[in-house]
Tab-separated table of C-alpha atoms and ligand atoms in Angstrom:
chain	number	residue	atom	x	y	z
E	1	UNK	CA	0.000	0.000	0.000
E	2	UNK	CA	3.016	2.167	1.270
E	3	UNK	CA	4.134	1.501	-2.508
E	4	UNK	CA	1.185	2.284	-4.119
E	5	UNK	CA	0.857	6.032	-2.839
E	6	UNK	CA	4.706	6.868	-3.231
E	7	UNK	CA	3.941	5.616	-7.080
E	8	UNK	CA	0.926	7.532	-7.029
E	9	UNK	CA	2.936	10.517	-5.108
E	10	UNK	CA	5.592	10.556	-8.129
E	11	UNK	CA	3.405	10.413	-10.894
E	12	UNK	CA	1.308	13.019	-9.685
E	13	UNK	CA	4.730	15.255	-9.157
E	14	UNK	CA	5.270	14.470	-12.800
E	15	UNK	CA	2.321	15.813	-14.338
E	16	UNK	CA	0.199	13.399	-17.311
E	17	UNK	CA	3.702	11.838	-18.503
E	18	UNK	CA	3.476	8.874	-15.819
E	19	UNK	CA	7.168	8.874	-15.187
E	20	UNK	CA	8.652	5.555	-13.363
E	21	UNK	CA	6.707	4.129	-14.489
E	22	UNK	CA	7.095	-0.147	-14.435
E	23	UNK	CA	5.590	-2.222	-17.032
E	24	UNK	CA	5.489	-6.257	-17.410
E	25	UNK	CA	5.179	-8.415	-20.451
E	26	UNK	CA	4.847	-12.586	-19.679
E	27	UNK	CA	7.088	-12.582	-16.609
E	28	UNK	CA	9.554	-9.842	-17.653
E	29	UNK	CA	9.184	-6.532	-15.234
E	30	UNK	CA	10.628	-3.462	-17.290
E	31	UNK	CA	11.091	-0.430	-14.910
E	32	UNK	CA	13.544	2.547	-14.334
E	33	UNK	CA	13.734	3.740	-17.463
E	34	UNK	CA	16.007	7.043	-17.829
E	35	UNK	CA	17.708	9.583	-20.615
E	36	UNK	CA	20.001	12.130	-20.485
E	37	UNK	CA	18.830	16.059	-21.561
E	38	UNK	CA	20.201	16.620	-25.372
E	39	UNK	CA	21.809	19.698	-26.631
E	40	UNK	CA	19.806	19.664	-29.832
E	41	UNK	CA	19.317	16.859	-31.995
E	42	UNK	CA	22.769	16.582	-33.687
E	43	UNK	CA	24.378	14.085	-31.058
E	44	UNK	CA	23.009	10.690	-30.394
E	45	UNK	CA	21.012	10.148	-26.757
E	46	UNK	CA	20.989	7.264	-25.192
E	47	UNK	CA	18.537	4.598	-22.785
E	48	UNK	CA	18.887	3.072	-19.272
E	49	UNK	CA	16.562	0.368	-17.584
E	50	UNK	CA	16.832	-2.616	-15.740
E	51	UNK	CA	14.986	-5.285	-16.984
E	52	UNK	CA	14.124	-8.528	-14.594
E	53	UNK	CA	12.721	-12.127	-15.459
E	54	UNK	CA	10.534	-14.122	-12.589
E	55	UNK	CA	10.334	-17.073	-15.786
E	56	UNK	CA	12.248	-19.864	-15.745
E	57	UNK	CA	13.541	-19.092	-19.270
E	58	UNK	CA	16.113	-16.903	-21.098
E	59	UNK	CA	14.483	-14.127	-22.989
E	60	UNK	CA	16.613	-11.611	-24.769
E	61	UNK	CA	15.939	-7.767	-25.739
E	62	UNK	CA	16.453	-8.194	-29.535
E	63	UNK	CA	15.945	-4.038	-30.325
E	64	UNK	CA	13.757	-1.386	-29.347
E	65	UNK	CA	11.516	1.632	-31.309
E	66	UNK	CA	11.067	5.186	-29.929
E	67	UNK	CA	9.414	8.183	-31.924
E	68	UNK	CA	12.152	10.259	-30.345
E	69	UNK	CA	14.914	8.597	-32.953
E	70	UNK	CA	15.037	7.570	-35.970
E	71	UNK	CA	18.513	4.837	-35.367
E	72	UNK	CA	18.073	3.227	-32.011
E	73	UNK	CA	20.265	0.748	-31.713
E	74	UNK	CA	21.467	-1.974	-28.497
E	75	UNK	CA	25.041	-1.492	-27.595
E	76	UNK	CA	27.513	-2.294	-25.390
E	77	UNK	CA	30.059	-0.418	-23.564
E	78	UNK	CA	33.002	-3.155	-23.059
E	79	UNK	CA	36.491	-2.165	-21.207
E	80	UNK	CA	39.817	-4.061	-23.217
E	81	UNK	CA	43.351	-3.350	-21.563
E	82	UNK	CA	41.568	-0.046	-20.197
E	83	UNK	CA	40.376	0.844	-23.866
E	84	UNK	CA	36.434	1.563	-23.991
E	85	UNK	CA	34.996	0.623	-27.350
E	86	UNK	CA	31.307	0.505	-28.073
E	87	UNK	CA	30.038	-2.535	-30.394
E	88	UNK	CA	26.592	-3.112	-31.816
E	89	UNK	CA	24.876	-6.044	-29.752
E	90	UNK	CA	23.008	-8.625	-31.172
E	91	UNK	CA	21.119	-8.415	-28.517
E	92	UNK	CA	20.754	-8.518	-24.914
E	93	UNK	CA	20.565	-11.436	-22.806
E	94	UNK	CA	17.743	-11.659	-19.998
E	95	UNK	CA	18.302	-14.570	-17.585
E	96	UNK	CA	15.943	-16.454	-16.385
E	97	UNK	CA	15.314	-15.810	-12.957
E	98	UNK	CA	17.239	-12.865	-13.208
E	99	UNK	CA	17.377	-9.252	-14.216
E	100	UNK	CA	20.008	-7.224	-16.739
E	101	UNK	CA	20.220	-3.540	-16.361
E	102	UNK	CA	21.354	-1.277	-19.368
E	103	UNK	CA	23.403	1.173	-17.097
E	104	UNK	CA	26.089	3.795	-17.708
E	105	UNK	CA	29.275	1.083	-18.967
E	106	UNK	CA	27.502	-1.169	-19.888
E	107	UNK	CA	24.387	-2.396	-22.309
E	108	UNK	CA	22.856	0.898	-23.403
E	109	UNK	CA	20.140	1.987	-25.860
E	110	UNK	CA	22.151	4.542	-28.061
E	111	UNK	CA	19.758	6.979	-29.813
E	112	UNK	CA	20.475	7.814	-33.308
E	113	UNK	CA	19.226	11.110	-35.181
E	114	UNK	CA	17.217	12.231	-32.555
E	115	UNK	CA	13.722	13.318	-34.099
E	116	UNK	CA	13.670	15.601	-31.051
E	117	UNK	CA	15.443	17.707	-28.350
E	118	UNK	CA	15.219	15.518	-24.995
E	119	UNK	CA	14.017	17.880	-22.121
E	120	UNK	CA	14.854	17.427	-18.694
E	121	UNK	CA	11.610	16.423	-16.716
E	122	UNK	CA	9.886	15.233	-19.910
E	123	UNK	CA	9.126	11.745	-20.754
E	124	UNK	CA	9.203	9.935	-24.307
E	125	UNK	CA	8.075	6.474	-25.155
E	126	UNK	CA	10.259	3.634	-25.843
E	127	UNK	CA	8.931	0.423	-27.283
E	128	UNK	CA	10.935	-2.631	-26.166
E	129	UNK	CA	11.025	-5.792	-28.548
E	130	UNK	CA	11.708	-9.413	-26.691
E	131	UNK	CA	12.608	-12.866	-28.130
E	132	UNK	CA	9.820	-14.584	-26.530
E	133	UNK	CA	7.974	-12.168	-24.383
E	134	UNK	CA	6.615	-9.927	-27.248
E	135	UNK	CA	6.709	-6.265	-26.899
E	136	UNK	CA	6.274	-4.013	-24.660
E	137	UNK	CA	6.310	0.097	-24.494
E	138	UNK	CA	7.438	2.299	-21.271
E	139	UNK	CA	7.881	5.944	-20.644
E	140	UNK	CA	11.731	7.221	-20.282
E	141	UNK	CA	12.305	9.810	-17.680
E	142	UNK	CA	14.556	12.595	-19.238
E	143	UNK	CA	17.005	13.441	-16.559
E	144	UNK	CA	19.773	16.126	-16.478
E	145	UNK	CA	22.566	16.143	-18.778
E	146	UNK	CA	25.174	15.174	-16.326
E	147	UNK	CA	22.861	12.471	-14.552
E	148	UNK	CA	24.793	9.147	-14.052
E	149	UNK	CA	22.128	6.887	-11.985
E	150	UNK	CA	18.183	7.268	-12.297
E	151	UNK	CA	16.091	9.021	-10.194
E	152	UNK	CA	13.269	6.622	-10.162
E	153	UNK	CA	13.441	3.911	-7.345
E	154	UNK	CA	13.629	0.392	-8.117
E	155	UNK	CA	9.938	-1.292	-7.797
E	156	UNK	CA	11.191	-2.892	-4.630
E	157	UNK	CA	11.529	0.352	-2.413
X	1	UNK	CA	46.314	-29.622	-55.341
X	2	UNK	CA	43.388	-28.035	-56.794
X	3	UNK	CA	41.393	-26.139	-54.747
X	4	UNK	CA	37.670	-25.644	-55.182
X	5	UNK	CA	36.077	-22.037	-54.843
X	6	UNK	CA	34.845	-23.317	-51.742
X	7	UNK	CA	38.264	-23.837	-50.293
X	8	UNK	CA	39.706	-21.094	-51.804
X	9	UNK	CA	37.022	-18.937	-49.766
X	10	UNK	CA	37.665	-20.714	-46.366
X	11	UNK	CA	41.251	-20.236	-46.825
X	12	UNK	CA	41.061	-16.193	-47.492
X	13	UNK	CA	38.558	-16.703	-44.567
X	14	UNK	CA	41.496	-18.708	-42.348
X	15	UNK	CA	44.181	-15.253	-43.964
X	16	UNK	CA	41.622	-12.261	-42.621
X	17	UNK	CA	41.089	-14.109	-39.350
X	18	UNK	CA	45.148	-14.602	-39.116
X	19	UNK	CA	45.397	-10.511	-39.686
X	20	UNK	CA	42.634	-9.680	-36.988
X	21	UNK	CA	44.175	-11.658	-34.404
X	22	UNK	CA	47.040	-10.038	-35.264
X	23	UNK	CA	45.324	-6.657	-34.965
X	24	UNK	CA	44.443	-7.595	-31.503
X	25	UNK	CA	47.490	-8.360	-30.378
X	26	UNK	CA	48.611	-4.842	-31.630
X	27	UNK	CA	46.604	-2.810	-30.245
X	28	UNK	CA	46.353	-4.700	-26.692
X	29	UNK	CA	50.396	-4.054	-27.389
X	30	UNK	CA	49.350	0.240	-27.473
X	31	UNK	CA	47.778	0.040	-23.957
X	32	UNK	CA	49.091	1.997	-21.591
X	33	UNK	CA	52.522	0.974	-19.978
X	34	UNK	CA	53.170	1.360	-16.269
X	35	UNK	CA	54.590	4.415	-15.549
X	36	UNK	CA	58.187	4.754	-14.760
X	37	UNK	CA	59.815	6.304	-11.605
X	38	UNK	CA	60.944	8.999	-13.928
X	39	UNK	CA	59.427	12.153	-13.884
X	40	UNK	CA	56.583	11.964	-16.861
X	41	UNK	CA	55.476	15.182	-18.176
X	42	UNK	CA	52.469	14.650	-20.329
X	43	UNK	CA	52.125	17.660	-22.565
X	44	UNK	CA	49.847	18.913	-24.780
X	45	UNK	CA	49.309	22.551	-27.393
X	46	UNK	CA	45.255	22.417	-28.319
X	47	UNK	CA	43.355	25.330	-29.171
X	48	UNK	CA	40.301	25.958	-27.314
X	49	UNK	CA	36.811	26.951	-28.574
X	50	UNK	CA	37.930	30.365	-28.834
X	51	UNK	CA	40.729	29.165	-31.136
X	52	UNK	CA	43.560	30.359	-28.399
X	53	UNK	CA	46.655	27.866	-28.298
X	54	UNK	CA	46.620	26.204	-25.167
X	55	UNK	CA	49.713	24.752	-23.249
X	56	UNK	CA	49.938	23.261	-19.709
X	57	UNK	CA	51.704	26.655	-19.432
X	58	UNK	CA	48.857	28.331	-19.188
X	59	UNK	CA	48.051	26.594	-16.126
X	60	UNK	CA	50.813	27.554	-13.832
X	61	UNK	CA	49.583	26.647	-10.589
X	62	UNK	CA	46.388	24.318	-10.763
X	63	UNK	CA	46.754	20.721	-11.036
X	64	UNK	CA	44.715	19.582	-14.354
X	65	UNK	CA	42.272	16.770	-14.408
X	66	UNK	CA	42.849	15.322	-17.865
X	67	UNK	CA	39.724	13.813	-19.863
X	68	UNK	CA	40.234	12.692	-23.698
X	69	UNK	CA	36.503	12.267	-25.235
X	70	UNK	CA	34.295	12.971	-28.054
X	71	UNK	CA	31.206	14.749	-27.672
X	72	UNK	CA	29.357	12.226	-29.641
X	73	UNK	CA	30.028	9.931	-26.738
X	74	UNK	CA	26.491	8.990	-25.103
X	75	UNK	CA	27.504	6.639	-22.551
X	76	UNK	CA	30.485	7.249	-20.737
X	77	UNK	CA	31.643	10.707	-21.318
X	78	UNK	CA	28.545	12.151	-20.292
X	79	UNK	CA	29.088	9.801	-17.010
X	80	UNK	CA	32.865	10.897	-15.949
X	81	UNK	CA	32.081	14.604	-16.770
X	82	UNK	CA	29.182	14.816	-14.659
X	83	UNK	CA	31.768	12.809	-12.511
X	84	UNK	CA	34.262	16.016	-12.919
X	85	UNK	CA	31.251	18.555	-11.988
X	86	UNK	CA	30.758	16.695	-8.934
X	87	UNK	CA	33.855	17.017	-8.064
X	88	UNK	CA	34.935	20.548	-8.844
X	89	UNK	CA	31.224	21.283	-6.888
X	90	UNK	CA	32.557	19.545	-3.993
X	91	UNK	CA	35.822	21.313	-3.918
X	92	UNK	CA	34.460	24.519	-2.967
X	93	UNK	CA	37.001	27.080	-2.321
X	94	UNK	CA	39.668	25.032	-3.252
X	95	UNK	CA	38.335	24.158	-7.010
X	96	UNK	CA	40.123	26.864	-8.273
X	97	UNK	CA	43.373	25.386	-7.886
X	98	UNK	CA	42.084	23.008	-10.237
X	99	UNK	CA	41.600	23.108	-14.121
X	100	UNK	CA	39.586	20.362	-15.642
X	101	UNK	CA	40.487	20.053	-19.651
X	102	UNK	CA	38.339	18.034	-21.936
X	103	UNK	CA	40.658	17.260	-24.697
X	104	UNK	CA	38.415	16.248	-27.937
X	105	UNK	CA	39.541	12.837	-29.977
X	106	UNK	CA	37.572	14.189	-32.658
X	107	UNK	CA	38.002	17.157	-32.903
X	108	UNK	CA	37.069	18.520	-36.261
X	109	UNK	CA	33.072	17.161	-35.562
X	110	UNK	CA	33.322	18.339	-31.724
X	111	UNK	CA	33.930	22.141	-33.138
X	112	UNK	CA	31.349	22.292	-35.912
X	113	UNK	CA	28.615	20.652	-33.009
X	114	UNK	CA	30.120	23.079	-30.542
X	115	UNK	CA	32.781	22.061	-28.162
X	116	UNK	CA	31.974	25.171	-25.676
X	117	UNK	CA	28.288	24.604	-24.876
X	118	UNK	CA	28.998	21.467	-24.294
X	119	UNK	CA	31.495	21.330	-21.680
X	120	UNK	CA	29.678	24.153	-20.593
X	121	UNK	CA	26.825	21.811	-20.099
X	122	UNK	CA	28.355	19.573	-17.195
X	123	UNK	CA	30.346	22.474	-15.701
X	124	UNK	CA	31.482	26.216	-16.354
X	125	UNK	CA	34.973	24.884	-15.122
X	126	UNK	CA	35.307	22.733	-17.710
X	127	UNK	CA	37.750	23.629	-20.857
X	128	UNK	CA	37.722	21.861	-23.780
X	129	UNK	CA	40.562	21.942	-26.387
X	130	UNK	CA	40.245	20.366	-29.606
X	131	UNK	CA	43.384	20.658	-32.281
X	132	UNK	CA	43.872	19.715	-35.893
X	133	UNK	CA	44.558	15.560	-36.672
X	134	UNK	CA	48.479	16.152	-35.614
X	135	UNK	CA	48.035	17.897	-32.725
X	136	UNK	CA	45.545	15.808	-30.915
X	137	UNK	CA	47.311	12.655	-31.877
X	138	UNK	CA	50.929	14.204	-30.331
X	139	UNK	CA	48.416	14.762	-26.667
X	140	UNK	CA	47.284	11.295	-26.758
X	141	UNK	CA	50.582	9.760	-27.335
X	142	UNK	CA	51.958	12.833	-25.177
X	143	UNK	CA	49.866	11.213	-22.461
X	144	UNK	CA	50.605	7.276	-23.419
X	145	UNK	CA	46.177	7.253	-24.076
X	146	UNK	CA	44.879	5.471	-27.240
X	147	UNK	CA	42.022	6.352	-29.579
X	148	UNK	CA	40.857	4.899	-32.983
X	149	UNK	CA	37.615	5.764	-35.151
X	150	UNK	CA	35.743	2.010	-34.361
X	151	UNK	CA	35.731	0.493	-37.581
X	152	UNK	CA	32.867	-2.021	-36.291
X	153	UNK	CA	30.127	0.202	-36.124
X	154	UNK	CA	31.099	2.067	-39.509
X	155	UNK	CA	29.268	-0.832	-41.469
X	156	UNK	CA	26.077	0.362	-39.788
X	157	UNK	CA	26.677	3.803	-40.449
X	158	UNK	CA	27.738	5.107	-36.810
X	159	UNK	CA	30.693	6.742	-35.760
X	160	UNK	CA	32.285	6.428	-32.696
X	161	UNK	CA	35.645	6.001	-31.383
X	162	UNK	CA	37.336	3.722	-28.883
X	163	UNK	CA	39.267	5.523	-26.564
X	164	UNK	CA	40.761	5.465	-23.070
X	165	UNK	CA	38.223	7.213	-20.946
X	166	UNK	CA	40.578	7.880	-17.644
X	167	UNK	CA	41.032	10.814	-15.839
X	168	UNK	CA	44.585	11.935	-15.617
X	169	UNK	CA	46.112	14.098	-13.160
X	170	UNK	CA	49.116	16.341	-14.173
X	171	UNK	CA	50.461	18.333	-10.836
X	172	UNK	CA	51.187	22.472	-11.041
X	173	UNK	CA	54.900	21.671	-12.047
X	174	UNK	CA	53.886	19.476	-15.217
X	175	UNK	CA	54.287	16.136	-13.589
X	176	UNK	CA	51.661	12.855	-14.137
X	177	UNK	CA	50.483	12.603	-10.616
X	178	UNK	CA	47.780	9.231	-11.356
X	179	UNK	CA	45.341	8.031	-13.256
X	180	UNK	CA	41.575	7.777	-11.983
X	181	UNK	CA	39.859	5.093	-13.904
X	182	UNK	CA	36.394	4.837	-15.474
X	183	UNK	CA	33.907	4.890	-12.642
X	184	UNK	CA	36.055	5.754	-9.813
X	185	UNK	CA	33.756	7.638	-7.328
X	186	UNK	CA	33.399	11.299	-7.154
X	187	UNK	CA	34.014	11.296	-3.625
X	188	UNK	CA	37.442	9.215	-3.848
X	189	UNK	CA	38.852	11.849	-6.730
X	190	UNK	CA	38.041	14.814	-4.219
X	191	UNK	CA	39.444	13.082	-1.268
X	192	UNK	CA	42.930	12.341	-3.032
X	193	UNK	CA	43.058	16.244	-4.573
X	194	UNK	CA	42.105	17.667	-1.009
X	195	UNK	CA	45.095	15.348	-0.145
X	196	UNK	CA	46.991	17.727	-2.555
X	197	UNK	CA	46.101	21.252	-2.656
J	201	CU	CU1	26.430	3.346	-27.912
């Protein structure tokens, strides 16, 4: 119940956009979705959320849609011999019984040619495409420029 | 032997994978060696986004906090400059003994997109310096860091670069002080300079 009116608490704070907003497809719990503010359109945004599976099977994130870009793509952040590089992934693997959170690092959702300038405190909806779940669409959070964690709490708190 | 064009293909196949390895093994080769006892005095001469020539000259006094990046970086240069804000914020007083420099790996794309406003973005204190090819490739080396466009993503039409993305810490006299690697904590960076100034 506690939950239920701090959720209702936050999305009242945030107007219509229903920011944190957690949505479920089959047994995979999407939640915490965030964005960085973009100076213009010119240079590519990006998507974090964490991603959890009560199923006893591997799914996988195979891509995701947003009106706010027209070239989202899945990547990953990997670390060689303290060299960062950033290769396409295939896709993204969600255990089963488990949870994978694209973070700052790591797995991220890399927005190319932004359709729009992201403003901090607005929201814009991402749609989320799964091996075996289906699909499923959340609002992302637009958080300051220089924000490194979100702001939303995990369902749990 | 004859071979078929089957076997002639799996062979160039066996050749390219031969020359990648290789790759590999050269450019885990370009990482950054320890550094030696000696005194190392990474150097750089960048123009900022005013086009004035800097030098670590210009900085007589302040210990610079290093950063090489691209501004088309959405993951982890947005993350260690916010890192940099935090910690010139939680310097108070004492942050202007400190000069953070955001030197640009691309630096022909950061200036047309606007190096300024974007530094400017994370924190006033911020400079960023972007140079022509040469000059930007004598600061990395200057500073034993490694960059390369990523020739992976270029077959899907994006650009980005792999690059070290360390902060570096050069004292008042010119001297490499440390290196503060990706994701070490604001708070631990401001502890060590307090430790300093
Ligand atoms: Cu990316």
């Amino acid at each position: 119940m506690k939950r239920i009116f701090a959720t209702l608490a936050l999305i009242a704070a945030a107007g219509p956009a229903l920011a944190c907003e957690t949505v479920t497809v089959g047994p995979l719990e999407v939640s915490q979705a965030w964005s960085r503010a973009s100076i213009g359109t010119a240079r590519p945004g990006v998507v974090y959320l964490t991603i959890r599976n009560s199923g006893t099977a591997d799914d996988a994130l195979m891509s995701i849609t947003t009106p706010a870009a027209d070239m989202p793509m899945l990547h990953q952040t990997v670390m060689t011999d303290g060299v960062a590089s950033m290769p396409h992934a295939m896709e993204v693997p969600v255990p089963a019984e488990g949870q994978v959170a694209l973070e700052p690092g790591g797995y991220h959702a890399m927005l190319m040619e932004l359709t729009q300038v992201l403003e901090e405190g607005e929201t814009f909806p991402v749609t989320l495409t799964f091996r075996d779940a289906g699909k499923v669409t959340i609002p992302v959070t637009i958080q300051n420029i220089g924000a490194s964690e979100p702001t939303c709490p995990s369902p749990d708190e | 032997m004859r071979l078929t064009t089957l076997q002639k293909f799996l062979w160039a196949a066996v050749a390219v994978a031969l020359v990648a390895v290789g790759a590999v093994f050269l450019l885990v080769d370009r990482s950054p060696e320890p550094i030696a006892q000696a005194a190392f005095r990474p150097t750089f001469s960048l123009p900022d986004a005013g086009g004035r020539l800097r030098t670590p000259a210009d900085f007589e006094g302040k210990h610079l906090l290093v950063f090489f990046g691209f501004t088309n970086c959405p993951d982890i240069c947005p993350t260690t400059l916010a890192e940099v804000a935090q910690v010139m914020d939680d310097l108070g007083d004492q942050a202007g003994k400190v000069q953070p420099l955001f030197i640009s790996i691309d630096p022909e794309r950061d200036r047309e997109m606007g190096l300024a406003e974007y530094t400017e973005a994370f924190h006033p204190s911020i400079l960023g310096l972007a140079g022509d090819a040469a000059q930007t490739r004598a600061a990395a080396d200057s500073f034993r860091i490694y960059y390369e466009r990523e020739a992976n993503l270029e077959a899907l039409d994006v650009y980005a670069m792999s690059h070290s993305p360390g902060l570096y810490l050069i004292s008042p006299e010119g001297d490499w002080l440390g290196q503060f690697t990706y994701g070490t904590p604001a708070s631990e960076i401001v502890a060590d300079l307090q430790a300093r100034l």
